[in-house]
Coordinates of C-alpha atoms in Angstrom, one line a residue:
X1 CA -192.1 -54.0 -26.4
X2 CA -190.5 -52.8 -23.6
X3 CA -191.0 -50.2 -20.8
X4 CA -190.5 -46.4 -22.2
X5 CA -188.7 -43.9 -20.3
X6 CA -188.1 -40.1 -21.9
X7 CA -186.9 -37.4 -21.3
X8 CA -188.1 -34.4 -22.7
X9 CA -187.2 -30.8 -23.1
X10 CA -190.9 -28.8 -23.9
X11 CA -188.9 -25.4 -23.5
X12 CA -185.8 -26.4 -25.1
X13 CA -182.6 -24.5 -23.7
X14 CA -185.1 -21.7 -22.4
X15 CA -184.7 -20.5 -18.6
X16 CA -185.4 -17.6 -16.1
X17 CA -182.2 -18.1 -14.7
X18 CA -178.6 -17.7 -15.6
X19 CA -176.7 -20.4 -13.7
X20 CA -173.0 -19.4 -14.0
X21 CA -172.3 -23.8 -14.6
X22 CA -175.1 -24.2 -16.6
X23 CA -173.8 -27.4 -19.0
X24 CA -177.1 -26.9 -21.1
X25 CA -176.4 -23.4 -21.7
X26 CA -173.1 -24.9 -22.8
X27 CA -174.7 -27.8 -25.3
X28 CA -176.6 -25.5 -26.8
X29 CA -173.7 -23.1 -28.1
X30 CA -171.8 -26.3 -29.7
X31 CA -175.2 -26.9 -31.9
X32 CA -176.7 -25.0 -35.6
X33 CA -179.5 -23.9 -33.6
X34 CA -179.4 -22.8 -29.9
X35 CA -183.1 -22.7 -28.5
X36 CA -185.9 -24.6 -30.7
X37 CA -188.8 -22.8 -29.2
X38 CA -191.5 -24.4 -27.3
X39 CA -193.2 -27.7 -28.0
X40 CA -196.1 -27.5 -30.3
X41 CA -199.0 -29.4 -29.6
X42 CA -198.8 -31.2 -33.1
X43 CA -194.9 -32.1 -31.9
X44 CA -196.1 -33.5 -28.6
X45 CA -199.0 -35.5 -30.3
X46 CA -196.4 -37.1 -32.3
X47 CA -194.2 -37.9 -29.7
X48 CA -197.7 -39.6 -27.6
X49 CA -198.5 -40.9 -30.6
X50 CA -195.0 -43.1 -30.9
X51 CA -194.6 -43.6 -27.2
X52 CA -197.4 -45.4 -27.0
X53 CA -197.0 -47.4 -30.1
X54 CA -193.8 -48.8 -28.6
X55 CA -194.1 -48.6 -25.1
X56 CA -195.5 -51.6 -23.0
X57 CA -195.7 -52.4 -18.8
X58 CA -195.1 -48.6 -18.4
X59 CA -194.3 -45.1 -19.8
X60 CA -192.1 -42.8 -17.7
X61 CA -192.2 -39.2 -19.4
X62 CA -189.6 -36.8 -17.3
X63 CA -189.6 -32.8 -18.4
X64 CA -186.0 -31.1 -17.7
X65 CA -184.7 -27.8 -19.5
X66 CA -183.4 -25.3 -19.8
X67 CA -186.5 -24.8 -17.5
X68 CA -189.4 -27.1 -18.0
X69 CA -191.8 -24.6 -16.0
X70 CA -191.5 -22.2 -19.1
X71 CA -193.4 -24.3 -21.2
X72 CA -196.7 -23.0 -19.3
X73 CA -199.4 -24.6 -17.2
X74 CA -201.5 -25.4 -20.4
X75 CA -198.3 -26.9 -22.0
X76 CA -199.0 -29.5 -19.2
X77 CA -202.8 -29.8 -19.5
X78 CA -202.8 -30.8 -23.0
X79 CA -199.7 -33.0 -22.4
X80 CA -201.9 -35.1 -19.8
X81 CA -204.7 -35.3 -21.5
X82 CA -204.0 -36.3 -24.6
X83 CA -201.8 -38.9 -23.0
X84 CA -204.7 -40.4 -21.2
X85 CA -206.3 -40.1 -25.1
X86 CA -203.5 -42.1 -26.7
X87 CA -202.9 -44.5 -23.8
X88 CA -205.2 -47.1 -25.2
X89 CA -203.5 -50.1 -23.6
X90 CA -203.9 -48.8 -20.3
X91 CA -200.2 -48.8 -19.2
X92 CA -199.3 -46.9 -15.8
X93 CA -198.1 -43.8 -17.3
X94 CA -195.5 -42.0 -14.8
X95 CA -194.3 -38.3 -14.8
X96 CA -191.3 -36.5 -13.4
X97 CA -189.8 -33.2 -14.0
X98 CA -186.9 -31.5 -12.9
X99 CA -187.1 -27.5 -12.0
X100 CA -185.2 -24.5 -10.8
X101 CA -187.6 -23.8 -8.4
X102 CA -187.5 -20.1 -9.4
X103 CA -191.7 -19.9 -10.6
X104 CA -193.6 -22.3 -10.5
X105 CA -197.3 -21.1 -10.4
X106 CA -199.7 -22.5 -8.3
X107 CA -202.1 -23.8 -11.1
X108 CA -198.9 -26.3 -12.1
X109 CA -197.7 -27.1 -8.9
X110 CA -201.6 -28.3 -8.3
X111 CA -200.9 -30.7 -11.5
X112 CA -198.0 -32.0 -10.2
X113 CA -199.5 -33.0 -7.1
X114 CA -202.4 -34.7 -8.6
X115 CA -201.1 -36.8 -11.1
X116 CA -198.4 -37.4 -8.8
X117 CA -195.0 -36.1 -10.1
X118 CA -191.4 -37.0 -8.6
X119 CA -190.0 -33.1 -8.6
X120 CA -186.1 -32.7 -8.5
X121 CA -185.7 -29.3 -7.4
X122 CA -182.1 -27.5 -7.7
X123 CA -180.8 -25.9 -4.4
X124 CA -176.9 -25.9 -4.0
X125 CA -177.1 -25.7 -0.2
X126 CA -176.5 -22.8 2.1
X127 CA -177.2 -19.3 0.5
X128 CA -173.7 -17.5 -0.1
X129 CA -173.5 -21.0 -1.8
X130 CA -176.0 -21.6 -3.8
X131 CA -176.3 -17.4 -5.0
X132 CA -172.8 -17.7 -5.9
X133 CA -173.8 -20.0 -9.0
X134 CA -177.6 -19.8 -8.8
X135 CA -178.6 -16.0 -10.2
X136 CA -181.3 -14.9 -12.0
X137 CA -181.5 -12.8 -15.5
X138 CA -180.8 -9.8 -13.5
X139 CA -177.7 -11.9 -11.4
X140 CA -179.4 -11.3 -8.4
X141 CA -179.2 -14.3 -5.9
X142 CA -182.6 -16.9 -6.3
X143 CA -182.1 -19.4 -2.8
X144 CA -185.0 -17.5 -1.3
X145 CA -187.5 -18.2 -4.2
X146 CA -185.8 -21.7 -4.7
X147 CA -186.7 -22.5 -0.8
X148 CA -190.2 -20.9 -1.2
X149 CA -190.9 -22.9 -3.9
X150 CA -189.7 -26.1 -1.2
X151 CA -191.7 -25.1 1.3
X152 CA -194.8 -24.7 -1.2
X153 CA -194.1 -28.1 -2.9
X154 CA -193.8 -29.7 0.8
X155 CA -197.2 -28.0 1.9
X156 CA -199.3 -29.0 -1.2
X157 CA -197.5 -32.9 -0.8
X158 CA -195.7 -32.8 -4.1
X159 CA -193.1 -35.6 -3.8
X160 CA -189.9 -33.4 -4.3
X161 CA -185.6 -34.1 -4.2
X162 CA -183.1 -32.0 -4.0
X163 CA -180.6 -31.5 -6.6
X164 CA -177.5 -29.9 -5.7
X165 CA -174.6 -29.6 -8.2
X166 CA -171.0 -30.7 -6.8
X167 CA -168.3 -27.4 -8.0
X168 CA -165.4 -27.2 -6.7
X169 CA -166.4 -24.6 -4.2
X170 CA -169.0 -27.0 -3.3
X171 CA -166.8 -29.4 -2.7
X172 CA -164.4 -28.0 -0.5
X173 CA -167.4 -27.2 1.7
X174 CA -169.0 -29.9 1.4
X175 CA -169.5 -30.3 5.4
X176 CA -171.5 -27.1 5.4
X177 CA -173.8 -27.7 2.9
X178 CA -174.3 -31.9 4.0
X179 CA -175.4 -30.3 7.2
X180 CA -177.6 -28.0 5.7
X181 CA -179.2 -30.3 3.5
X182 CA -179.7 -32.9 6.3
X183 CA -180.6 -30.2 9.1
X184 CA -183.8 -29.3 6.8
X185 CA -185.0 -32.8 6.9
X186 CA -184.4 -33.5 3.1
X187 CA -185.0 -37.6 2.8
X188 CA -183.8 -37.8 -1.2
X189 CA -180.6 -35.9 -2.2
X190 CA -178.5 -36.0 -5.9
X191 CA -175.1 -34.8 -5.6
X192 CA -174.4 -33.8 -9.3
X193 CA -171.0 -33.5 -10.6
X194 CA -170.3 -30.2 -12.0
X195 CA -169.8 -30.8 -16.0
X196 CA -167.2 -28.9 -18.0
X197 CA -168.1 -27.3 -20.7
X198 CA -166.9 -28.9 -24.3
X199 CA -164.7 -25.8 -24.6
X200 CA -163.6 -26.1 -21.3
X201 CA -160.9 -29.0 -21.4
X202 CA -157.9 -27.5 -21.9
X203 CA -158.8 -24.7 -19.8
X204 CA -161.7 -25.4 -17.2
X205 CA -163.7 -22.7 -15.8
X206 CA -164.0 -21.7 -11.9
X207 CA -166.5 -24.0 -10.9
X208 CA -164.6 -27.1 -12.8
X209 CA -164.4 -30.0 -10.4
X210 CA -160.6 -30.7 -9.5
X211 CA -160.2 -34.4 -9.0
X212 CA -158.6 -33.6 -5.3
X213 CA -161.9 -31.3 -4.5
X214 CA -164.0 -34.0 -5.8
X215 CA -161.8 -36.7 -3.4
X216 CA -162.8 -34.5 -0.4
X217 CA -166.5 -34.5 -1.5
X218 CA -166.5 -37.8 -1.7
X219 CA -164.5 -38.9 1.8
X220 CA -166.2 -36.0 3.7
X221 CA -169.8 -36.7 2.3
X222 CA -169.8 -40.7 2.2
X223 CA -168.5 -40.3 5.9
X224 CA -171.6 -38.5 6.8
X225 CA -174.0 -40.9 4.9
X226 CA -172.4 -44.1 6.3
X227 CA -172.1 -42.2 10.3
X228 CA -176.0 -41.3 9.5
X229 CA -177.3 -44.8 8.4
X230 CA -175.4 -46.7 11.8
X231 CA -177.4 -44.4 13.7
X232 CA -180.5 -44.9 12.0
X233 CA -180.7 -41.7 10.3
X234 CA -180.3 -42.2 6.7
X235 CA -180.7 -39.6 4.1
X236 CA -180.7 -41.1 0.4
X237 CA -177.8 -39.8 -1.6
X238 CA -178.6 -41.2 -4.8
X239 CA -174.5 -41.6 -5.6
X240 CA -174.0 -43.6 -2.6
X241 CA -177.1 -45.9 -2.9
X242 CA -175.9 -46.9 -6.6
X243 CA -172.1 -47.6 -4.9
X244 CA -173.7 -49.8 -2.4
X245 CA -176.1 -51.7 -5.0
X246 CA -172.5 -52.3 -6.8
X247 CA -170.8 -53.7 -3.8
X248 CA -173.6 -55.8 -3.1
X249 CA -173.2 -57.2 -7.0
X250 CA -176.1 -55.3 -8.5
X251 CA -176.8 -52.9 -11.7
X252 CA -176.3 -49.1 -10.6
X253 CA -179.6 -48.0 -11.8
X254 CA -178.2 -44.4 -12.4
X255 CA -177.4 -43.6 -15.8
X256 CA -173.4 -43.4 -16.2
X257 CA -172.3 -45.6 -13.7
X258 CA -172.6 -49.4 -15.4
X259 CA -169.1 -48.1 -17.5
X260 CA -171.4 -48.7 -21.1
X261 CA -173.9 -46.1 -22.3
X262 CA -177.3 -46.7 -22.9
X263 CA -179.0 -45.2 -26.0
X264 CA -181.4 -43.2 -24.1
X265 CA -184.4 -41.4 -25.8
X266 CA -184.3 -37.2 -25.0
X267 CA -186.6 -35.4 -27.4
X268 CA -186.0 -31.4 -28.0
X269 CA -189.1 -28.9 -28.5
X270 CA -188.7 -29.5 -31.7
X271 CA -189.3 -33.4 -31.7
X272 CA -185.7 -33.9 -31.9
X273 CA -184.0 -37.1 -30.4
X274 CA -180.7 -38.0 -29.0
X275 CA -179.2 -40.3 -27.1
X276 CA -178.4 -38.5 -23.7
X277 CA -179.1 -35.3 -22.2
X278 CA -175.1 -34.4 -22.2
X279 CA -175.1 -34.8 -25.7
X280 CA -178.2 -32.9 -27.5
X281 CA -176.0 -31.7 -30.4
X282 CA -176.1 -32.2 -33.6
X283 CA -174.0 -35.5 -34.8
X284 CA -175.4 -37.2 -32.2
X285 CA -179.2 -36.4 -33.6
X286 CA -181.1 -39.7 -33.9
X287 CA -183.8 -38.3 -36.0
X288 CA -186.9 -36.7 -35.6
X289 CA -190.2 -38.1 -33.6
X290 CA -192.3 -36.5 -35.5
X291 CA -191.4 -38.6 -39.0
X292 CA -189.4 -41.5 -37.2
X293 CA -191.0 -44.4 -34.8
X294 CA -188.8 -45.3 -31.5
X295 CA -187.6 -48.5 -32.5
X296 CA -186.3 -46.8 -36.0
X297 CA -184.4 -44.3 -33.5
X298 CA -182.9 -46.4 -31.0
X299 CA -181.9 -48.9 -33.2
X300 CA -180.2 -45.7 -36.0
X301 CA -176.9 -45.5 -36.9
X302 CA -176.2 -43.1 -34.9
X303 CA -177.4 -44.4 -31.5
X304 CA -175.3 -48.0 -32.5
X305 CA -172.4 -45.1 -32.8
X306 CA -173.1 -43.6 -29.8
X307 CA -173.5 -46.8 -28.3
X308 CA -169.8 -48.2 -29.3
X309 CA -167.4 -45.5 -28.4
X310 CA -168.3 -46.4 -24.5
X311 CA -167.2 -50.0 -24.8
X312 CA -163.5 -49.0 -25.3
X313 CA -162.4 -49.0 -21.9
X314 CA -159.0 -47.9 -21.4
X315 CA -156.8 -50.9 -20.0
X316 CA -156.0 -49.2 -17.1
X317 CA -159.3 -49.0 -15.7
X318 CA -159.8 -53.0 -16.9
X319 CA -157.3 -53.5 -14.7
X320 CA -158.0 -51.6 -11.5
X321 CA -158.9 -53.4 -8.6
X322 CA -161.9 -51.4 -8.6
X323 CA -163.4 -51.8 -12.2
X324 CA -166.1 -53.4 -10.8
X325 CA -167.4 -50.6 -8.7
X326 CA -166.5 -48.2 -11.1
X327 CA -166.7 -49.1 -14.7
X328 CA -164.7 -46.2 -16.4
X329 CA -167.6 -43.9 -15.5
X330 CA -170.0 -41.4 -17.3
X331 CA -168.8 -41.2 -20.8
X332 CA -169.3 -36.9 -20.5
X333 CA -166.2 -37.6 -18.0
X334 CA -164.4 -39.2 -20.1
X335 CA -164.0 -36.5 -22.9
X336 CA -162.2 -35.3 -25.2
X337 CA -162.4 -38.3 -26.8
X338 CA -159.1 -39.1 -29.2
X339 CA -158.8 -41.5 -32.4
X340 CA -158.7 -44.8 -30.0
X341 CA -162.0 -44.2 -28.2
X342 CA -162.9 -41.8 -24.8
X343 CA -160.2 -40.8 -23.1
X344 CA -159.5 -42.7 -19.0
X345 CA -162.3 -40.7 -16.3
X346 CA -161.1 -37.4 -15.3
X347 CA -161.7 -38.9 -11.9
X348 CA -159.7 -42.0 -12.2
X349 CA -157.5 -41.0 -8.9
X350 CA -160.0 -39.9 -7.0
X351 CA -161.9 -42.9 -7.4
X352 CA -159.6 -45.3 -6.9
X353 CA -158.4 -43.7 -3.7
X354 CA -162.0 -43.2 -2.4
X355 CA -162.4 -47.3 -2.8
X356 CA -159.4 -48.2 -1.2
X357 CA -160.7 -46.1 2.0
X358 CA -164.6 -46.7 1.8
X359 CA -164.7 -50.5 0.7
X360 CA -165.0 -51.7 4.4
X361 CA -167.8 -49.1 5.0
X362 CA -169.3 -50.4 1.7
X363 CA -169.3 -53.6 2.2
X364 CA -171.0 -53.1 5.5
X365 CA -173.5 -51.1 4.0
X366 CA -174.4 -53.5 1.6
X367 CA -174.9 -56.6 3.8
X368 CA -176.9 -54.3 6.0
X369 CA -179.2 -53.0 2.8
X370 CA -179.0 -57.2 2.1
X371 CA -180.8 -57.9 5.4
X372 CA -183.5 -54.7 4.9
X373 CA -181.5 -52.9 7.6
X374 CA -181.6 -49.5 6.1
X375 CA -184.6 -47.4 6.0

């Protein structure tokens, strides 16, 4: 059996916040039933239960949202323990989660220190930027809670990254906030492309990513990254480290950017599984872990459906110079999807254009990262 990696959502589509962007908020209006609760403890013994059946070498189990903090600090507790119950074969278990940042007591942030969680925390970059999107249930601006939260996470030596979602405001200032994110010392940034809603194709919202705004992220941003890494300062940007592995003839490992989808394994509150976090809705539900094993789900119908419509690759993108680097892209980028398969990247353009200027830079970057002469 192989290595296990899940994601799970122990608070469903629940949050303390009211992100204006949200694309969760927006999955979970396209589905029968918007929020499934909180995970029982019978549901999350179940899910042990099969992961461990399956899972050999490792077990990676990531908690995302909604907002994964609302399941509670025992939510976690029992989580861990009866892990260490169930994990008979003595596999390195690992645990991530991705937050807000908004409340996270100290009793949690204690358990994520100990057993030694990688911590994506959202901040969007400068304040006026980040409040803009970033409100609370009362839409009053969260960046100073987000940053406490930082500064607590950096004191107690919680590995932590920062998450910051790419708008199109974001990315026409995409020099302010670059600076701000490398001015407060951050080491591991994700740059994550705003995601349109699945009612928003025809007529995008505010914060929809233009492919000319997302151009200038990528020229303005990758400039900094590649001036920073000559000089010996480099800041990971998770997007960028995945274009260099590809240049240097490597698997991206980031999900969405080897051009086929994986069938990946995201469990709801209510034991629910589907293939990928964009897509938690209901044709695209695997089955259940609570009456289904792992191998039984990833090998369903449904995920060999999900699977396929990837492979149809418009010949366009075949054909660019830059397939190679590229692949077609995310699949959630590639929507609406028509009778002959996903539609060609809503990025197309701006990719191709961003090649044809950063290859050079690319390849340099990649014979240096050859040699072991990035740190």
């Amino acid at each position: 059996m192989p290595p296990l990696s899940v994601l799970i959502k122990p608070a469903s589509g629940l949050c303390n916040m009211r992100c204006r962007y949200c694309f969760y908020a927006d999955v979970t209006e396209h589905r029968a039933v918007a929020s499934y609760g909180i995970m029982t403890p019978e549901t999350t013994e179940a899910l042990l239960t099969r992961a461990f059946d399956f899972a050999s070498g490792s077990a990676t189990f990531a908690f995302q949202g909604g907002e994964p903090t609302l399941a509670g600090v025992e939510y976690y507790r029992h989580f861990i323990e009866t892990a260490h119950r169930l994990n008979t074969k003595h596999i390195p278990v690992h645990y991530a989660m991705q937050t807000n940042g908004y409340d996270v007591p100290d009793e949690l942030s204690e358990i994520l220190r100990d057993r030694h969680f990688l911590v994506g925390v959202s901040l969007d970059g400068t304040g006026a930027i980040h409040d803009a999107a970033r409100i609370d249930a009362s839409g009053g601006g969260t960046f100073k809670r987000v940053n406490r939260t930082i500064a607590k996470f950096r004191d107690c030596g919680i590995d932590y990254n920062i998450l910051t979602v790419v708008t199109n405001r974001t990315a026409k200032e995409i020099s302010t906030v670059y600076n701000y994110l490398r001015s407060r010392g951050y080491k591991y940034v994700q740059f994550i492309r705003h995601v349109d809603g699945f009612g928003d194709t025809e007529e995008p919202s505010v914060w929809s990513l233009t492919p000319e705004r997302y151009l200038n992220f990528l020229k303005t941003a990758f400039g900094y990254y590649y001036d920073d890494i000559l000089a010996g300062k480099y800041m990971s940007v998770r997007e960028f480290d995945n274009f260099v592995m590809l240049t240097a003839g490597r698997q991206a490992e980031c999900c969405g950017m080897n051009g086929v989808c994986p069938v990946n394994l995201v469990i709801e509150a209510d034991g629910g599984a589907y293939p990928c976090d964009f897509y938690v809705l209901d044709e695209y539900k695997l089955g259940n872990i609570r009456d289904t094993g792992i191998r039984d789900l990833l090998e369903s119908d449904t995920a060999k459906r999900f699977r396929a419509r990837s492979h149809k690759i418009d010949e366009k993108c075949r054909s660019c110079r830059w397939y190679r680097l590229c692949w077609g892209g995310c699949a959630r980028y590639r929507e609406p999807a028509g009778p002959d398969g996903l539609s060609l990247n809503k990025y197309c353009e701006s990719y191709r254009a961003f090649f044809d200027w950063a290859a050079p830079k690319l390849a340099t970057l990649a014979k240096m990262a050859g040699e072991g002469r990035i740190q």
